[in-house]
Each structure stands twice: as structure tokens, then as C-alpha cells.
Tab-separated table of N, CA, C and O in Angstrom:
chain	number	residue	atom	x	y	z
A	4	MET	N	-28.776	46.502	2.238
A	4	MET	CA	-29.397	47.065	3.415
A	4	MET	C	-29.490	48.586	3.293
A	4	MET	O	-30.477	49.169	3.704
A	5	ILE	N	-28.482	49.216	2.737
A	5	ILE	CA	-28.504	50.672	2.582
A	5	ILE	C	-29.651	51.092	1.670
A	5	ILE	O	-30.349	52.068	1.942
A	6	GLU	N	-29.873	50.330	0.600
A	6	GLU	CA	-30.970	50.636	-0.323
A	6	GLU	C	-32.317	50.557	0.399
A	6	GLU	O	-33.180	51.412	0.210
A	7	ILE	N	-32.485	49.551	1.235
A	7	ILE	CA	-33.732	49.403	1.998
A	7	ILE	C	-33.883	50.569	2.977
A	7	ILE	O	-34.955	51.143	3.114
A	8	ARG	N	-32.794	50.919	3.633
A	8	ARG	CA	-32.842	52.014	4.607
A	8	ARG	C	-33.195	53.344	3.959
A	8	ARG	O	-33.869	54.190	4.549
A	9	LYS	N	-32.753	53.552	2.724
A	9	LYS	CA	-33.047	54.803	2.020
A	9	LYS	C	-34.457	54.835	1.430
A	9	LYS	O	-34.946	55.898	1.069
A	10	ASN	N	-35.102	53.684	1.330
A	10	ASN	CA	-36.450	53.608	0.783
A	10	ASN	C	-37.425	54.290	1.749
A	10	ASN	O	-37.501	53.921	2.921
A	11	PRO	N	-38.184	55.284	1.284
A	11	PRO	CA	-39.076	56.019	2.194
A	11	PRO	C	-40.133	55.141	2.873
A	11	PRO	O	-40.630	55.482	3.947
A	12	THR	N	-40.454	54.011	2.290
A	12	THR	CA	-41.434	53.098	2.893
A	12	THR	C	-40.912	52.516	4.207
A	12	THR	O	-41.680	52.249	5.123
A	13	TYR	N	-39.591	52.304	4.304
A	13	TYR	CA	-39.005	51.631	5.463
A	13	TYR	C	-38.088	52.516	6.312
A	13	TYR	O	-37.751	52.142	7.429
A	14	SER	N	-37.679	53.652	5.794
A	14	SER	CA	-36.641	54.443	6.466
A	14	SER	C	-37.036	54.881	7.875
A	14	SER	O	-36.212	54.807	8.795
A	15	ALA	N	-38.250	55.328	8.078
A	15	ALA	CA	-38.656	55.781	9.416
A	15	ALA	C	-38.560	54.645	10.432
A	15	ALA	O	-38.057	54.842	11.546
A	16	ASP	N	-39.024	53.452	10.058
A	16	ASP	CA	-38.954	52.309	10.976
A	16	ASP	C	-37.509	51.922	11.257
A	16	ASP	O	-37.134	51.667	12.403
A	17	LEU	N	-36.681	51.865	10.230
A	17	LEU	CA	-35.302	51.415	10.410
A	17	LEU	C	-34.425	52.441	11.102
A	17	LEU	O	-33.525	52.094	11.867
A	18	ILE	N	-34.662	53.717	10.869
A	18	ILE	CA	-33.803	54.753	11.436
A	18	ILE	C	-34.250	55.164	12.838
A	18	ILE	O	-33.440	55.273	13.756
A	19	SER	N	-35.542	55.379	13.016
A	19	SER	CA	-35.988	55.901	14.306
A	19	SER	C	-37.121	55.113	14.941
A	19	SER	O	-37.673	55.537	15.955
A	20	GLY	N	-37.475	53.957	14.370
A	20	GLY	CA	-38.557	53.152	14.928
A	20	GLY	C	-38.183	52.544	16.268
A	20	GLY	O	-37.009	52.273	16.546
A	21	ASP	N	-39.189	52.358	17.108
A	21	ASP	CA	-38.955	51.737	18.408
A	21	ASP	C	-38.363	50.347	18.239
A	21	ASP	O	-38.708	49.612	17.316
A	22	PHE	N	-37.488	49.978	19.160
A	22	PHE	CA	-36.859	48.659	19.192
A	22	PHE	C	-37.664	47.781	20.128
A	22	PHE	O	-37.896	48.160	21.283
A	23	LYS	N	-38.119	46.617	19.645
A	23	LYS	CA	-38.908	45.703	20.468
A	23	LYS	C	-38.316	44.306	20.372
A	23	LYS	O	-38.219	43.741	19.276
A	24	VAL	N	-37.911	43.740	21.508
A	24	VAL	CA	-37.413	42.370	21.528
A	24	VAL	C	-38.579	41.429	21.274
A	24	VAL	O	-39.680	41.610	21.802
A	25	ILE	N	-38.348	40.398	20.440
A	25	ILE	CA	-39.366	39.393	20.134
A	25	ILE	C	-38.906	38.069	20.719
A	25	ILE	O	-37.774	37.638	20.490
A	26	GLU	N	-39.774	37.420	21.499
A	26	GLU	CA	-39.461	36.100	22.059
A	26	GLU	C	-39.244	35.127	20.911
A	26	GLU	O	-40.020	35.095	19.950
A	27	SER	N	-38.194	34.303	21.016
A	27	SER	CA	-37.864	33.395	19.930
A	27	SER	C	-37.065	32.214	20.467
A	27	SER	O	-36.849	32.098	21.670
A	28	ASN	N	-36.607	31.373	19.561
A	28	ASN	CA	-35.732	30.251	19.878
A	28	ASN	C	-34.487	30.778	20.592
A	28	ASN	O	-34.018	31.876	20.295
A	29	GLU	N	-33.911	29.990	21.495
A	29	GLU	CA	-32.755	30.463	22.267
A	29	GLU	C	-31.533	30.789	21.410
A	29	GLU	O	-30.647	31.532	21.839
A	30	ASN	N	-31.459	30.267	20.196
A	30	ASN	CA	-30.335	30.538	19.297
A	30	ASN	C	-30.618	31.646	18.294
A	30	ASN	O	-29.813	31.887	17.400
A	31	VAL	N	-31.766	32.290	18.439
A	31	VAL	CA	-32.190	33.308	17.474
A	31	VAL	C	-32.327	34.666	18.168
A	31	VAL	O	-32.934	34.763	19.229
A	32	ILE	N	-31.731	35.668	17.556
A	32	ILE	CA	-31.993	37.046	17.980
A	32	ILE	C	-33.139	37.540	17.116
A	32	ILE	O	-33.077	37.439	15.887
A	33	ALA	N	-34.188	38.033	17.742
A	33	ALA	CA	-35.360	38.520	17.003
A	33	ALA	C	-35.809	39.846	17.608
A	33	ALA	O	-35.887	39.980	18.834
A	34	TYR	N	-36.046	40.811	16.744
A	34	TYR	CA	-36.518	42.105	17.223
A	34	TYR	C	-37.288	42.832	16.137
A	34	TYR	O	-37.166	42.535	14.959
A	35	GLY	N	-38.109	43.754	16.576
A	35	GLY	CA	-38.883	44.583	15.664
A	35	GLY	C	-38.364	46.004	15.692
A	35	GLY	O	-37.806	46.453	16.684
A	36	ARG	N	-38.540	46.685	14.567
A	36	ARG	CA	-38.221	48.111	14.468
A	36	ARG	C	-39.447	48.804	13.918
A	36	ARG	O	-39.925	48.464	12.834
A	37	GLY	N	-39.966	49.767	14.661
A	37	GLY	CA	-41.132	50.505	14.213
A	37	GLY	C	-42.352	49.622	14.087
A	37	GLY	O	-42.508	48.643	14.811
A	38	GLU	N	-43.220	49.972	13.156
A	38	GLU	CA	-44.509	49.295	12.998
A	38	GLU	C	-44.472	48.071	12.090
A	38	GLU	O	-45.294	47.178	12.230
A	39	LYS	N	-43.534	48.005	11.144
A	39	LYS	CA	-43.653	46.956	10.140
A	39	LYS	C	-42.401	46.138	9.858
A	39	LYS	O	-42.416	45.262	9.017
A	40	ILE	N	-41.307	46.378	10.558
A	40	ILE	CA	-40.065	45.667	10.284
A	40	ILE	C	-39.729	44.720	11.427
A	40	ILE	O	-39.778	45.097	12.596
A	41	GLN	N	-39.375	43.470	11.069
A	41	GLN	CA	-38.881	42.505	12.049
A	41	GLN	C	-37.633	41.833	11.481
A	41	GLN	O	-37.544	41.576	10.279
A	42	ILE	N	-36.677	41.549	12.369
A	42	ILE	CA	-35.412	40.947	11.994
A	42	ILE	C	-35.225	39.675	12.808
A	42	ILE	O	-35.469	39.670	14.021
A	43	TYR	N	-34.786	38.600	12.142
A	43	TYR	CA	-34.513	37.314	12.783
A	43	TYR	C	-33.142	36.838	12.327
A	43	TYR	O	-32.872	36.796	11.127
A	44	VAL	N	-32.276	36.485	13.298
A	44	VAL	CA	-30.935	36.016	12.973
A	44	VAL	C	-30.635	34.756	13.776
A	44	VAL	O	-30.694	34.761	15.011
A	45	ASN	N	-30.325	33.678	13.069
A	45	ASN	CA	-29.930	32.424	13.692
A	45	ASN	C	-28.435	32.513	13.990
A	45	ASN	O	-27.625	32.625	13.086
A	46	LEU	N	-28.063	32.439	15.255
A	46	LEU	CA	-26.664	32.544	15.654
A	46	LEU	C	-25.992	31.195	15.837
A	46	LEU	O	-24.862	31.128	16.317
A	47	SER	N	-26.659	30.113	15.435
A	47	SER	CA	-26.089	28.779	15.627
A	47	SER	C	-25.673	28.148	14.299
A	47	SER	O	-26.037	28.617	13.224
A	48	SER	N	-24.945	27.062	14.416
A	48	SER	CA	-24.497	26.315	13.237
A	48	SER	C	-25.512	25.243	12.839
A	48	SER	O	-25.222	24.405	11.983
A	49	LYS	N	-26.701	25.276	13.437
A	49	LYS	CA	-27.746	24.283	13.156
A	49	LYS	C	-29.005	24.956	12.624
A	49	LYS	O	-29.255	26.127	12.887
A	50	VAL	N	-29.802	24.195	11.913
A	50	VAL	CA	-31.117	24.659	11.467
A	50	VAL	C	-32.001	24.788	12.711
A	50	VAL	O	-31.998	23.907	13.578
A	51	VAL	N	-32.734	25.898	12.814
A	51	VAL	CA	-33.638	26.095	13.953
A	51	VAL	C	-35.034	26.440	13.462
A	51	VAL	O	-35.208	27.033	12.402
A	52	GLU	N	-36.013	26.051	14.245
A	52	GLU	CA	-37.407	26.387	13.978
A	52	GLU	C	-37.818	27.454	14.985
A	52	GLU	O	-37.508	27.357	16.176
A	53	THR	N	-38.499	28.470	14.500
A	53	THR	CA	-39.002	29.531	15.366
A	53	THR	C	-40.194	30.192	14.687
A	53	THR	O	-40.308	30.140	13.462
A	54	ALA	N	-41.081	30.762	15.457
A	54	ALA	CA	-42.270	31.414	14.895
A	54	ALA	C	-41.856	32.707	14.198
A	54	ALA	O	-41.293	33.597	14.827
A	55	ILE	N	-42.119	32.782	12.901
A	55	ILE	CA	-41.817	33.966	12.106
A	55	ILE	C	-43.091	34.348	11.360
A	55	ILE	O	-43.677	33.511	10.674
A	56	PRO	N	-43.538	35.593	11.469
A	56	PRO	CA	-44.782	35.989	10.817
A	56	PRO	C	-44.634	36.041	9.295
A	56	PRO	O	-43.523	36.164	8.772
A	57	HIS	N	-45.768	35.955	8.620
A	57	HIS	CA	-45.762	36.113	7.168
A	57	HIS	C	-45.496	37.567	6.818
A	57	HIS	O	-45.833	38.461	7.583
A	58	GLY	N	-44.899	37.751	5.681
A	58	GLY	CA	-44.641	39.111	5.230
A	58	GLY	C	-43.732	39.117	4.021
A	58	GLY	O	-43.375	38.068	3.478
A	59	ASN	N	-43.334	40.291	3.634
A	59	ASN	CA	-42.470	40.487	2.488
A	59	ASN	C	-41.014	40.454	2.958
A	59	ASN	O	-40.595	41.309	3.734
A	60	ILE	N	-40.235	39.468	2.508
A	60	ILE	CA	-38.837	39.381	2.895
A	60	ILE	C	-38.044	40.405	2.092
A	60	ILE	O	-37.970	40.336	0.871
A	61	LEU	N	-37.454	41.350	2.812
A	61	LEU	CA	-36.708	42.432	2.180
A	61	LEU	C	-35.226	42.099	2.041
A	61	LEU	O	-34.556	42.582	1.139
A	62	LEU	N	-34.714	41.280	2.959
A	62	LEU	CA	-33.300	40.919	2.950
A	62	LEU	C	-33.165	39.521	3.529
A	62	LEU	O	-33.804	39.191	4.530
A	63	ASN	N	-32.344	38.692	2.894
A	63	ASN	CA	-32.168	37.307	3.309
A	63	ASN	C	-30.728	36.914	3.014
A	63	ASN	O	-30.245	37.118	1.904
A	64	THR	N	-30.040	36.340	3.983
A	64	THR	CA	-28.654	35.938	3.764
A	64	THR	C	-28.542	34.611	3.018
A	64	THR	O	-27.434	34.211	2.672
A	65	TYR	N	-29.646	33.941	2.800
A	65	TYR	CA	-29.706	32.738	1.975
A	65	TYR	C	-30.591	33.036	0.769
A	65	TYR	O	-31.401	33.964	0.803
A	66	GLU	N	-30.473	32.235	-0.269
A	66	GLU	CA	-31.332	32.431	-1.443
A	66	GLU	C	-32.770	32.020	-1.172
A	66	GLU	O	-33.690	32.563	-1.750
A	67	ASP	N	-32.957	31.028	-0.303
A	67	ASP	CA	-34.288	30.495	-0.029
A	67	ASP	C	-34.682	30.758	1.421
A	67	ASP	O	-33.842	30.951	2.288
A	68	TYR	N	-35.990	30.714	1.640
A	68	TYR	CA	-36.535	30.806	2.991
A	68	TYR	C	-37.672	29.813	3.099
A	68	TYR	O	-38.555	29.762	2.245
A	69	THR	N	-37.649	29.017	4.151
A	69	THR	CA	-38.718	28.070	4.449
A	69	THR	C	-39.438	28.587	5.687
A	69	THR	O	-38.787	28.933	6.679
A	70	ASN	N	-40.773	28.653	5.628
A	70	ASN	CA	-41.557	29.200	6.743
A	70	ASN	C	-41.103	28.651	8.090
A	70	ASN	O	-40.989	27.439	8.263
A	71	ASN	N	-40.864	29.550	9.023
A	71	ASN	CA	-40.525	29.237	10.407
A	71	ASN	C	-39.236	28.443	10.583
A	71	ASN	O	-39.017	27.841	11.622
A	72	THR	N	-38.371	28.421	9.578
A	72	THR	CA	-37.102	27.721	9.661
A	72	THR	C	-35.973	28.656	9.248
A	72	THR	O	-36.043	29.311	8.218
A	73	LEU	N	-34.948	28.707	10.076
A	73	LEU	CA	-33.756	29.474	9.737
A	73	LEU	C	-32.572	28.515	9.629
A	73	LEU	O	-32.337	27.699	10.524
A	74	PHE	N	-31.836	28.626	8.562
A	74	PHE	CA	-30.655	27.803	8.347
A	74	PHE	C	-29.498	28.373	9.170
A	74	PHE	O	-29.588	29.483	9.699
A	75	PRO	N	-28.391	27.628	9.296
A	75	PRO	CA	-27.277	28.118	10.106
A	75	PRO	C	-26.849	29.538	9.707
A	75	PRO	O	-26.639	29.823	8.533
A	76	TYR	N	-26.793	30.400	10.697
A	76	TYR	CA	-26.348	31.787	10.555
A	76	TYR	C	-27.183	32.615	9.574
A	76	TYR	O	-26.753	33.663	9.131
A	77	GLN	N	-28.390	32.158	9.277
A	77	GLN	CA	-29.278	32.896	8.367
A	77	GLN	C	-29.883	34.093	9.086
A	77	GLN	O	-30.265	34.021	10.255
A	78	GLY	N	-29.985	35.185	8.363
A	78	GLY	CA	-30.665	36.370	8.860
A	78	GLY	C	-31.688	36.831	7.842
A	78	GLY	O	-31.437	36.763	6.637
A	79	ILE	N	-32.854	37.254	8.308
A	79	ILE	CA	-33.885	37.784	7.412
A	79	ILE	C	-34.456	39.075	7.995
A	79	ILE	O	-34.546	39.239	9.213
A	80	LEU	N	-34.808	39.973	7.112
A	80	LEU	CA	-35.477	41.220	7.466
A	80	LEU	C	-36.819	41.194	6.748
A	80	LEU	O	-36.864	40.986	5.536
A	81	ILE	N	-37.903	41.329	7.496
A	81	ILE	CA	-39.252	41.151	6.973
A	81	ILE	C	-40.089	42.407	7.176
A	81	ILE	O	-40.071	43.014	8.242
A	82	GLU	N	-40.841	42.762	6.133
A	82	GLU	CA	-41.920	43.737	6.293
A	82	GLU	C	-43.131	42.899	6.672
A	82	GLU	O	-43.651	42.109	5.880
A	83	VAL	N	-43.577	43.020	7.905
A	83	VAL	CA	-44.613	42.159	8.458
A	83	VAL	C	-45.977	42.523	7.907
A	83	VAL	O	-46.317	43.698	7.780
A	84	ASP	N	-46.764	41.481	7.606
A	84	ASP	CA	-48.133	41.652	7.193
A	84	ASP	C	-48.971	41.885	8.440
A	84	ASP	O	-49.217	40.963	9.207
A	85	LYS	N	-49.367	43.121	8.695
A	85	LYS	CA	-50.104	43.477	9.920
A	85	LYS	C	-51.524	42.931	9.950
A	85	LYS	O	-52.201	43.041	10.963
A	86	ASN	N	-51.989	42.317	8.882
A	86	ASN	CA	-53.343	41.758	8.854
A	86	ASN	C	-53.400	40.379	9.494
A	86	ASN	O	-54.451	39.774	9.550
A	87	GLU	N	-52.284	39.851	9.942
A	87	GLU	CA	-52.284	38.522	10.563
A	87	GLU	C	-52.329	38.616	12.053
A	87	GLU	O	-51.885	39.488	12.671
């Protein structure tokens, strides 16, 4: 995470970007930072489905990611594709 934060492409969004709550599954915390970063964290012990935009996954607590599915306690940080 520190490496991503120091990257000039993402640092402005992560350090000083606006915080925006994103509506999601009741077991998922989802929020945006700045213009291009979104974070999704499953706080439950179950697999959950939630709408997650396409983009470049910068950080993932699991090795794999399946579209719109978060595994138990999985967290992902995404650079969102603004063309969608």
C-alpha cells in the first residue's frame, strides 16, 4: 500500500482526494478516493456479491478476483476505468 501511495499516479487521490461513500452490499464497506480510486472490503465470513466497476486492481488481499464477488474478508483497491 505504501508503494501505491508513493506512486505519483495515485498519490493525490489517496492522500488528499475527496472521500465518497459507495452504496454496496450490507456486509461491504465501499468508498472512493479522488477521481480514480475505489476500495471495497468484505467484512463478513461469507462470499458476497456486489457491483464493482471494471478497472486495474492495484491491491488485493486474495490472489484471485472474480467480477462482482468478494471472498470472506477480501479487500480490493481499484483504479477505476472512467470510460464505463
